[in-house]
Coordinates of C-alpha atoms (C1' of nucleotides) in Angstrom, one line a residue:
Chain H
X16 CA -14.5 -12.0 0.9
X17 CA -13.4 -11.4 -2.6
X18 CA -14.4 -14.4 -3.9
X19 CA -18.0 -14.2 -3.4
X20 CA -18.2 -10.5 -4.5
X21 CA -15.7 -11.6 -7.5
X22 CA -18.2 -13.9 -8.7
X23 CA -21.2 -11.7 -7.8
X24 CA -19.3 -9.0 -10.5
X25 CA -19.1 -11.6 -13.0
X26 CA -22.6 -12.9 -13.0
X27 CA -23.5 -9.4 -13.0
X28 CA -22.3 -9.4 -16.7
X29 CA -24.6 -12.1 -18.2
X30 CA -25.8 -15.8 -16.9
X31 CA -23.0 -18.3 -16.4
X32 CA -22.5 -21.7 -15.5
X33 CA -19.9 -22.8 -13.1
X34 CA -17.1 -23.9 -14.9
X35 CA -17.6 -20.7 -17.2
X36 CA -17.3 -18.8 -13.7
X37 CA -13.8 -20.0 -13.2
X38 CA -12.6 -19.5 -16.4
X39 CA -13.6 -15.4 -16.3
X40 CA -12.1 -15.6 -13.1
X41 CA -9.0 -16.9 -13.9
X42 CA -8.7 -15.1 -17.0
X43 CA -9.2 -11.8 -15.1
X44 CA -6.7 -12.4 -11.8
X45 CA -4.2 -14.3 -13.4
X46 CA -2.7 -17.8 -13.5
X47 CA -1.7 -17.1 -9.8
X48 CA -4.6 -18.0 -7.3
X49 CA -6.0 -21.0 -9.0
X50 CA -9.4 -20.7 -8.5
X51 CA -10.9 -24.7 -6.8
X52 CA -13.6 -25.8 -9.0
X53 CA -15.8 -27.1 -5.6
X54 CA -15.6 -23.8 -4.1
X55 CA -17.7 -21.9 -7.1
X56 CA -20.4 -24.4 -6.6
X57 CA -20.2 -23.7 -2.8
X58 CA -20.0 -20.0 -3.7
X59 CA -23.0 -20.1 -5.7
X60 CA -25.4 -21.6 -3.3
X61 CA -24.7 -19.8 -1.0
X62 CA -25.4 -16.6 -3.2
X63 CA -28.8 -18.1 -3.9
X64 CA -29.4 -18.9 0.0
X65 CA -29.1 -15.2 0.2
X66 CA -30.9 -14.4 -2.9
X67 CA -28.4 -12.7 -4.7
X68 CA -28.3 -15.5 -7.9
X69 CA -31.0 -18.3 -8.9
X70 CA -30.1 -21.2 -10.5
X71 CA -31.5 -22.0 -13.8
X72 CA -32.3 -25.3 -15.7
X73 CA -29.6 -27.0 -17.2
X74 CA -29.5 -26.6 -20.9
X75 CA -28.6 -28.9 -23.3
X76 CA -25.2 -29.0 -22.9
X77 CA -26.2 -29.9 -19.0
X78 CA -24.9 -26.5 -18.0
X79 CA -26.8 -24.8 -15.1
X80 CA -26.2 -21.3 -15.9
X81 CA -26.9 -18.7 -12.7
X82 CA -28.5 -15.5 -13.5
X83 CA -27.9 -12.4 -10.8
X84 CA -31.3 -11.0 -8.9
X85 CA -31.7 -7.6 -8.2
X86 CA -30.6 -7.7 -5.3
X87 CA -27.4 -9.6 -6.4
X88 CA -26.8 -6.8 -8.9
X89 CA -27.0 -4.2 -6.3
X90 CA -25.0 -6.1 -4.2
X91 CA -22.2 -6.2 -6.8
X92 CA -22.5 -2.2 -7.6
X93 CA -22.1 -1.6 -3.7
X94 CA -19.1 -4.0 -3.4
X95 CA -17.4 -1.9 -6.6
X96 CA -18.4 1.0 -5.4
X97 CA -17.0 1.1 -2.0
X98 CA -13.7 1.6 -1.5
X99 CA -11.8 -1.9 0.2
X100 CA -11.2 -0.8 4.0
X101 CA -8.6 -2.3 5.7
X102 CA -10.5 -3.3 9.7
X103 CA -8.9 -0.4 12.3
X104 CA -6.3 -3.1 13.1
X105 CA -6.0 -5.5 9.7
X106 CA -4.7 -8.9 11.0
X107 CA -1.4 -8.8 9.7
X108 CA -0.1 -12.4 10.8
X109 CA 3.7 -11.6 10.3
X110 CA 3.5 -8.2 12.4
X111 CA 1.7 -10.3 15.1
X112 CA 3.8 -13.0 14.9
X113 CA 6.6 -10.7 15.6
X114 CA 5.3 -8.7 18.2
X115 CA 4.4 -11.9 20.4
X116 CA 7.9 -13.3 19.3
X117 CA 9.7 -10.3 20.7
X118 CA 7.8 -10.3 23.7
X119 CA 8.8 -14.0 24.6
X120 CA 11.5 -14.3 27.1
X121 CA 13.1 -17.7 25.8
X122 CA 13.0 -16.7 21.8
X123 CA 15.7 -14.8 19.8
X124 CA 13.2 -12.6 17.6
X125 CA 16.3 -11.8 16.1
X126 CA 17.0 -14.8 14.4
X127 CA 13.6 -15.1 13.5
X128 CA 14.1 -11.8 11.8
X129 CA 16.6 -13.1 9.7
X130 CA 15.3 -16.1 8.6
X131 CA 11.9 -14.1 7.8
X132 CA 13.7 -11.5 6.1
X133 CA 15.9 -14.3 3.3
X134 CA 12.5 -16.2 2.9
X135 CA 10.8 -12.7 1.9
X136 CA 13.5 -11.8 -0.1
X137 CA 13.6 -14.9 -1.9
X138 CA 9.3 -14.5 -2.7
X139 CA 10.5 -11.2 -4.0
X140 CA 13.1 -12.5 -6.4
X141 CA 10.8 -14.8 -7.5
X142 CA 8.2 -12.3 -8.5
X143 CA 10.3 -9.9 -10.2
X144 CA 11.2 -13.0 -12.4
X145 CA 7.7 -14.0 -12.7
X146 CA 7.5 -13.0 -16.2
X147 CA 4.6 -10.8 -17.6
X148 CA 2.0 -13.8 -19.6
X149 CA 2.7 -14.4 -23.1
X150 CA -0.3 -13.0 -23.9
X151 CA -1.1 -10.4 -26.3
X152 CA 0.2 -6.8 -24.6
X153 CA -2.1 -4.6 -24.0
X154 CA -4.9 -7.2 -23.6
X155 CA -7.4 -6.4 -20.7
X156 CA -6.7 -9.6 -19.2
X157 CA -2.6 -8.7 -19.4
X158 CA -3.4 -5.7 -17.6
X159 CA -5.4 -7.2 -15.0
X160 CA -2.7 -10.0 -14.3
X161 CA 0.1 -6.8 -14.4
X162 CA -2.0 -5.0 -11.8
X163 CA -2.4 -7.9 -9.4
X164 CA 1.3 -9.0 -9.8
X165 CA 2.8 -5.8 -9.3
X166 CA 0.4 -5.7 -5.9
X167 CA 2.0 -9.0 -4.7
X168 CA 5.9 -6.9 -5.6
X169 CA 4.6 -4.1 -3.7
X170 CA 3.4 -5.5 -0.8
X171 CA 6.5 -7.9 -0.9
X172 CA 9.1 -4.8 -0.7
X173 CA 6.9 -3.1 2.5
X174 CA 7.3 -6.2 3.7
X175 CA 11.0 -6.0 3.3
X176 CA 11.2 -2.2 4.4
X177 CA 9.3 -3.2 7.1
X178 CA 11.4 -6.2 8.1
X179 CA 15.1 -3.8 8.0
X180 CA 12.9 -1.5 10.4
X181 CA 11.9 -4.0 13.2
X182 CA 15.7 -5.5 13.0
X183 CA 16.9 -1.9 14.0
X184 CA 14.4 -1.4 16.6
X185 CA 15.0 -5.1 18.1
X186 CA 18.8 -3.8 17.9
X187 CA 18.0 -1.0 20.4
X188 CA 16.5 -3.6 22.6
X189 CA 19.4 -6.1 22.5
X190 CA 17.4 -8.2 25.5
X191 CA 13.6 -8.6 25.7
X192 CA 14.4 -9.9 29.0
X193 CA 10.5 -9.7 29.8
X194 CA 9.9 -12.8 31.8
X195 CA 6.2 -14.1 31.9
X196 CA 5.1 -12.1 35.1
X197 CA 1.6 -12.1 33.2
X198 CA -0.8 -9.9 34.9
X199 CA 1.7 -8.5 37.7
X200 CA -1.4 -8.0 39.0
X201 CA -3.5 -10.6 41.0
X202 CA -6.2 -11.4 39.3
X203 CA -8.8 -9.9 41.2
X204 CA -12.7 -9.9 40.5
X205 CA -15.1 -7.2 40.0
X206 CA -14.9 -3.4 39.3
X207 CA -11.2 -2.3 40.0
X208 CA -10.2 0.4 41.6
X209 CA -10.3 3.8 39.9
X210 CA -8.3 6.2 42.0
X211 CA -6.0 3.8 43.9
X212 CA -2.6 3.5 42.4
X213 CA -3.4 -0.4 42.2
X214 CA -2.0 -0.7 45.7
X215 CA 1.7 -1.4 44.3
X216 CA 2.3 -5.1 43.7
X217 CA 4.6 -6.5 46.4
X218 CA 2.5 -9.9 46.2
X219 CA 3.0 -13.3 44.3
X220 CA 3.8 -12.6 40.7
X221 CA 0.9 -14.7 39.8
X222 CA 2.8 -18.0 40.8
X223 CA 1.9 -20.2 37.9
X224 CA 0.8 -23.2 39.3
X225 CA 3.2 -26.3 38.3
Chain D
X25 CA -4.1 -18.7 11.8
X26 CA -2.0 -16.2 14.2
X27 CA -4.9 -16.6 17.0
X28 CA -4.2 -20.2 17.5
X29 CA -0.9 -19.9 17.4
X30 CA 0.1 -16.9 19.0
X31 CA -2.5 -18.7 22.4
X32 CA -0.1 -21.5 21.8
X33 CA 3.2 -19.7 22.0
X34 CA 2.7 -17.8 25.0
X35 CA 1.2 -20.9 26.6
X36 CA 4.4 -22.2 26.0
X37 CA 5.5 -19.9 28.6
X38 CA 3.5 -21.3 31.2
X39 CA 0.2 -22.1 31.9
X40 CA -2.7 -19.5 31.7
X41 CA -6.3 -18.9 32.0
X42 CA -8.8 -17.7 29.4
X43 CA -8.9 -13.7 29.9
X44 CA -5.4 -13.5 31.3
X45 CA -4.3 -15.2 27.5
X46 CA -6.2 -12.3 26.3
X47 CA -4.5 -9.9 28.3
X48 CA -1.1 -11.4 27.3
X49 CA -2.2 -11.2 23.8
X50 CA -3.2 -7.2 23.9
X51 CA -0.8 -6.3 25.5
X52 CA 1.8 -7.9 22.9
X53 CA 0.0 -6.6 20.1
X54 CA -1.2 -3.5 21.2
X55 CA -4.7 -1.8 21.2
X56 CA -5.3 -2.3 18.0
X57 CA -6.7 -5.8 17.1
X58 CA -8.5 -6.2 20.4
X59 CA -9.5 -9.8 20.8
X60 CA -13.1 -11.1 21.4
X61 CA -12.6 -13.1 24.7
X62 CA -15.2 -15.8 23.4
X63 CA -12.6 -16.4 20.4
X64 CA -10.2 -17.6 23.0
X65 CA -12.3 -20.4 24.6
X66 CA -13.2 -21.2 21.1
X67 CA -9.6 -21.8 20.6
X68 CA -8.6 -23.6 23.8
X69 CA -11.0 -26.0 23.1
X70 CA -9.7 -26.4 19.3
X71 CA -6.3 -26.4 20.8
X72 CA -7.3 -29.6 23.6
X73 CA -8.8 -31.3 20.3
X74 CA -5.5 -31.1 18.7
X75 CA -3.6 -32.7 21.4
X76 CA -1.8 -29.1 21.6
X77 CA -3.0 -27.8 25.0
X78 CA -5.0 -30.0 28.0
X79 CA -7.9 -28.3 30.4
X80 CA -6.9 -27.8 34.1
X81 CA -9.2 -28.0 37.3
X82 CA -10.1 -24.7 38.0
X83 CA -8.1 -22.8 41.1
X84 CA -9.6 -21.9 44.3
X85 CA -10.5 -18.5 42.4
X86 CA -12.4 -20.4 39.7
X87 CA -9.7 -19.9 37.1
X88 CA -9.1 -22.6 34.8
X89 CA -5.6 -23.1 33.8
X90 CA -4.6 -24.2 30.5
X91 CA -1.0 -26.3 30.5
X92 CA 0.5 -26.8 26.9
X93 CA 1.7 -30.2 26.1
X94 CA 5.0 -31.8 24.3
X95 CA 3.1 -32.1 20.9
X96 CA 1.6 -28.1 21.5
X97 CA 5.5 -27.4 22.6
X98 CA 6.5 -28.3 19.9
X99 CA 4.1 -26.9 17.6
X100 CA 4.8 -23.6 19.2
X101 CA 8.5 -23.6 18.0
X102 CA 7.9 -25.1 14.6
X103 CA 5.9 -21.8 14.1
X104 CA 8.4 -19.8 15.5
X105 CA 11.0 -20.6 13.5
X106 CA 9.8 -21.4 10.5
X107 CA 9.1 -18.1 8.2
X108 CA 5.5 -17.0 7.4
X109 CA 5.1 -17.9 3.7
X110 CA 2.9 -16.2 1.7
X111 CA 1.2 -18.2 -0.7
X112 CA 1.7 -18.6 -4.0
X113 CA -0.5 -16.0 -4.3
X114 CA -1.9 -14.4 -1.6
X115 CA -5.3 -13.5 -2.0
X116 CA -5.6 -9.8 -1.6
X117 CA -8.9 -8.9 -1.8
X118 CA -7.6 -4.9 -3.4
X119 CA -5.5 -6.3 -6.2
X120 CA -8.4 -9.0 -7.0
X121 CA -11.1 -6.4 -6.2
X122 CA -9.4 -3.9 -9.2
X123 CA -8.3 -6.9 -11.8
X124 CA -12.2 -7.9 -11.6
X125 CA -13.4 -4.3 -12.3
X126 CA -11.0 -3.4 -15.0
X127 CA -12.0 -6.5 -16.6
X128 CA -15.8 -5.6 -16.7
X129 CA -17.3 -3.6 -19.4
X130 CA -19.4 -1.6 -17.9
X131 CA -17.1 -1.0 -14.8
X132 CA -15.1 2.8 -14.6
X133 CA -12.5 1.6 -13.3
X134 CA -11.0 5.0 -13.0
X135 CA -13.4 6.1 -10.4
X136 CA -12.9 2.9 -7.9
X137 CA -9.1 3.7 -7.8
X138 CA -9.4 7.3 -7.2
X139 CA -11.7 6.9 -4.4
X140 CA -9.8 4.0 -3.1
X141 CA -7.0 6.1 -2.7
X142 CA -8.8 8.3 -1.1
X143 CA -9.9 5.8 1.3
X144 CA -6.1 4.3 1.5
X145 CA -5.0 8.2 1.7
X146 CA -7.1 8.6 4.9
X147 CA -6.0 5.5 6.8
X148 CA -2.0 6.1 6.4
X149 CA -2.9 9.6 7.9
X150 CA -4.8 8.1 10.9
X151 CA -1.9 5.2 11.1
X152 CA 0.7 7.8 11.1
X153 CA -1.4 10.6 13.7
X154 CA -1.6 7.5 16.1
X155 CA 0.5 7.8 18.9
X156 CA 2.9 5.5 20.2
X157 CA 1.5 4.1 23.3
X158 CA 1.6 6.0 26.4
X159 CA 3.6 3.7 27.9
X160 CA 7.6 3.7 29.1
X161 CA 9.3 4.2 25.7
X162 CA 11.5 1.3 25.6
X163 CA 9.6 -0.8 27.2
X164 CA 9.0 -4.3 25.3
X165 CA 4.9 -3.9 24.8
X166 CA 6.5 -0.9 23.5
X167 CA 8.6 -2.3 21.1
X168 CA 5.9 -4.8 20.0
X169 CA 3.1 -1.9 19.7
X170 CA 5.2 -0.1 17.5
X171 CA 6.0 -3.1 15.3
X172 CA 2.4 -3.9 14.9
X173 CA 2.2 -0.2 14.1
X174 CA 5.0 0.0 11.9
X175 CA 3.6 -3.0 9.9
X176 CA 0.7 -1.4 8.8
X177 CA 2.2 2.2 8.1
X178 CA 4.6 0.1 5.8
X179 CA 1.2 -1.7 4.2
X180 CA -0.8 1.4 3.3
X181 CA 2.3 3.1 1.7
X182 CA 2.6 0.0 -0.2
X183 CA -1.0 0.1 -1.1
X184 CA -0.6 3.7 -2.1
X185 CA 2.3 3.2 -4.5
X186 CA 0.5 0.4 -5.7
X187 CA -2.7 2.1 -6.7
X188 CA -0.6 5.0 -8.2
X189 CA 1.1 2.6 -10.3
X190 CA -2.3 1.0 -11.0
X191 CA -3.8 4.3 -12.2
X192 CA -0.8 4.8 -14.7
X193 CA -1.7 1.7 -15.8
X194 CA -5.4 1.9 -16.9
X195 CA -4.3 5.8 -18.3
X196 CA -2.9 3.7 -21.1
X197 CA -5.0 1.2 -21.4
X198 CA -8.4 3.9 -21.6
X199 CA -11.4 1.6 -22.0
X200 CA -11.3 -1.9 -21.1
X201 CA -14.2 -2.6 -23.5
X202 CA -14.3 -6.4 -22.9
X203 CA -17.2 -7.3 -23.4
X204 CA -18.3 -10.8 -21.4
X205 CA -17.8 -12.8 -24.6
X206 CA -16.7 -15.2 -21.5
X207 CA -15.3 -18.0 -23.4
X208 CA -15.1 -17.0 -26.6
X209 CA -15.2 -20.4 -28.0
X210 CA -18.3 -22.5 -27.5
X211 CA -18.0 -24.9 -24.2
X212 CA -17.5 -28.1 -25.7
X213 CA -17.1 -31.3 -22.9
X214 CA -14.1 -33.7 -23.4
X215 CA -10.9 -33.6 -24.3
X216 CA -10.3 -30.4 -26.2
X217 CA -8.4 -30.9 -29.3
X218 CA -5.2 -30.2 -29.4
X219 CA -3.8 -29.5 -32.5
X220 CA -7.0 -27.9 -34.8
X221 CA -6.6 -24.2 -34.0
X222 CA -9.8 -23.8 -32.0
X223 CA -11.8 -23.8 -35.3
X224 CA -12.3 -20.3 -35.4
X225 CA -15.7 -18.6 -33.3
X226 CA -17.4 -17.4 -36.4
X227 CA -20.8 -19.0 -34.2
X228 CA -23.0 -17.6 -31.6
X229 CA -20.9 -15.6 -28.8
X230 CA -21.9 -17.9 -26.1
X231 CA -25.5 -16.1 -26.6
X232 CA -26.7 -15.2 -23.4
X233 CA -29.5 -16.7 -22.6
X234 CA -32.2 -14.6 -21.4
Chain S
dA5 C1' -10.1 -49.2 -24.0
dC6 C1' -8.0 -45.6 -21.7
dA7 C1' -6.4 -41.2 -20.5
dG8 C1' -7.8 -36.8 -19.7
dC9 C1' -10.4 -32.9 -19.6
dC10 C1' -15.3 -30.7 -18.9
dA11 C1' -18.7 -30.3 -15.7
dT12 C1' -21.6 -30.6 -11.5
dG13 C1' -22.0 -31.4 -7.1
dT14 C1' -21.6 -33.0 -1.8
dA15 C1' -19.5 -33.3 2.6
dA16 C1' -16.5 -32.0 5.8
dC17 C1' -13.5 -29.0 7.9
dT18 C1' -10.6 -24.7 9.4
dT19 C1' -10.0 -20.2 11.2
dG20 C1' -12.1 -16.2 12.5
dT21 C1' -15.8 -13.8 14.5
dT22 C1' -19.9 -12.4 17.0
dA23 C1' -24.0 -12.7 20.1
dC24 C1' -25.6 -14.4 24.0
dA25 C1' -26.0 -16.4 28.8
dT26 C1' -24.3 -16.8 33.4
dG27 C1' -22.4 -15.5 37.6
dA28 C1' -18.9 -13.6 41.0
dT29 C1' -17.1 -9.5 42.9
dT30 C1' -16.4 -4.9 44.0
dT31 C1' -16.8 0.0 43.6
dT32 C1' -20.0 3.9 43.4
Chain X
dA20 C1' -29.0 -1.3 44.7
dA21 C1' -26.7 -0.4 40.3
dA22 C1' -22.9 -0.5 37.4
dA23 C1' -18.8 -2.2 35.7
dT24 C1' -15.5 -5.5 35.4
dC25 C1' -13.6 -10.3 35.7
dA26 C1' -14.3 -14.7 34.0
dT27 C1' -16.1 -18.8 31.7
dG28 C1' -18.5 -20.7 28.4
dT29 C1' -22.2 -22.0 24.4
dA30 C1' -24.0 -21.6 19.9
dA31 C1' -24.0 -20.2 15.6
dC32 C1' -22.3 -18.4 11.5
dA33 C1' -19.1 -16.7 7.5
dA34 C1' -15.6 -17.5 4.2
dG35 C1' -12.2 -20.2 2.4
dT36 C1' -10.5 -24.7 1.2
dT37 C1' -10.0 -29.5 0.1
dA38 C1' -11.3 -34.3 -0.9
dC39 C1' -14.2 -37.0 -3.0
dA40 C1' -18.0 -39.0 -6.1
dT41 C1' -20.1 -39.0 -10.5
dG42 C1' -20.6 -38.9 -15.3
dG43 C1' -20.0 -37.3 -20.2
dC44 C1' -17.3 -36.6 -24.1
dT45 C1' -13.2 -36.9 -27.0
dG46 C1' -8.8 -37.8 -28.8
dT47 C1' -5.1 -41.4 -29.0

DNA sequence: ACAGCCATGTAACTTGTTACATGATTTT
DNA sequence: AAAATCATGTAACAAGTTACATGGCTGT
């Protein structure tokens, strides 16, 4: 979802043709997230399917420079405009990961933990040794490649934080212990019941069928 | 990627039908992140494609069971144990979203990062006002809920620093005022030459055509 | 001639996601 | 009867990603 909107903003600038696209953009986020040459075409034509770009003749060069439509430009002031919300519940595929791990009967989420924890702290050593680009300080493009590198330090130390947090917790529950029981439930069909206390269990704990 | 995998590990537990996966699913994760049920058909079926998981008869209630095989097994604990690696750089759409917009001319840059932290503000306050669930404290959905929780509590503060850090940043570096000179040197096809120093721009700054 | 980059494009595929259709069952 | 829930499924789409095909130009 960045992608898209990233070129959109670009485009928004002045014509371009593809290549040229992948240059600003990799100029402007950094060496880091090589941006795949197929996916700008992809990109772009699928911005003109939805009439945000049109495609212009090639030149003489044979470049096919895009120009933005009004629409597109609007488009690209809404997408700047608006601030970047995270969904109510952002998928986070560590924390689910975790959660479902801990929750499994025959899996030691703690050594999961651990092993998750070294290979985060070992991304993290690596970025605080990624140097800053040789270019020249203070450039626009060194600031842009600062801001997304320290985002990438940052999130990596939450990470971490959280990580040392979810090992004490699991601590305080030394044994998940919680057996697949499923549904204790019976399935049952249709509208349950509101005020009965779901008639206790008692009953097959769901039996799972060999 | 945590859908398909997540279906897979607690089919590893035993075999399951379509809405009681979802069931097992929420109640692992919490209520946050509630999962469309079509999304989980969608996914047994990718799942039987892949040799991971095979199709049952359905039951005398008309549930179908799902039964994970050897290769899906096996699957499952090759994602458990191996650590969730971020990419080389993983694409996050803020840090991309900001590098893009300081980069433009006519962009304040300024103004998107105060009112994404806003925004960012505002979601670590509802993250930290939600309650843990009421369920028994202690129990293991318990201890799963609050790691989701925890997870993104520890993301937003990130966030936050991160856009603090970002706005310290562009204080020193005022006014981006790069213009989209895009490449500055004239796009040339072949083999660029390696050792003439660019042959200075002096020429037409890409001249935008109209 | 050959290697290698510039440049455009096509096709396929993955995961996630939503909208919709269908029917059984059960409570109100 | 109506409403709500359980349950299964289909179809389509979005965004990202990769592999591949093609050709031009240029330096060695």
């Amino acid at each position: 979802m960045s992608v898209r909107q990233s070129l959109l903003a670009i485009l928004d600038q002045g014509p371009c043709y593809g290549y040229q696209l992948r240059h600003e953009f990799d100029r402007r986020t950094g060496s880091t997230w090589p941006l795949n040459v197929g996916q700008i075409y992809n990109t772009l034509e699928r911005l003109e399917r939805d009439g945000l770009v049109q495609r212009g003749e090639a030149d003489e060069h044979g470049h096919v420079y895009w120009r933005i439509t009004a629409a597109g430009s609007a488009e690209a002031a809404r997408w700047l405009a608006a601030p970047v919300l995270r969904a109510p519940a952002t998928r986070e595929e560590l924390a689910v990961k975790l959660a479902v791990a801990a929750t499994l009967p025959g899996v030691d989420a703690a050594t999961i933990l651990r092993s998750q924890r070294d290979a985060s702290q070992q991304r993290l050593d690596e970025l605080r040794r990624t140097p800053s680009p040789g270019l020249a300080a203070g450039s626009p493009e060194d600031l842009a490649w600062s801001l997304v590198l320290d985002s990438l330090v940052c999130a990596a130390e939450a990470e971490l934080r959280w990580l040392d947090q979810a090992e004490a917790r699991l601590a305080q529950h030394p044994h998940p212990e919680m057996a697949l029981e499923l549904t204790t439930e019976r399935p049952k069909r249709g509208r349950p019941a509101k005020t009965l206390p779901s008639a206790v269990a008692g009953g097959d704990p769901v039996a799972v069928p060999a």
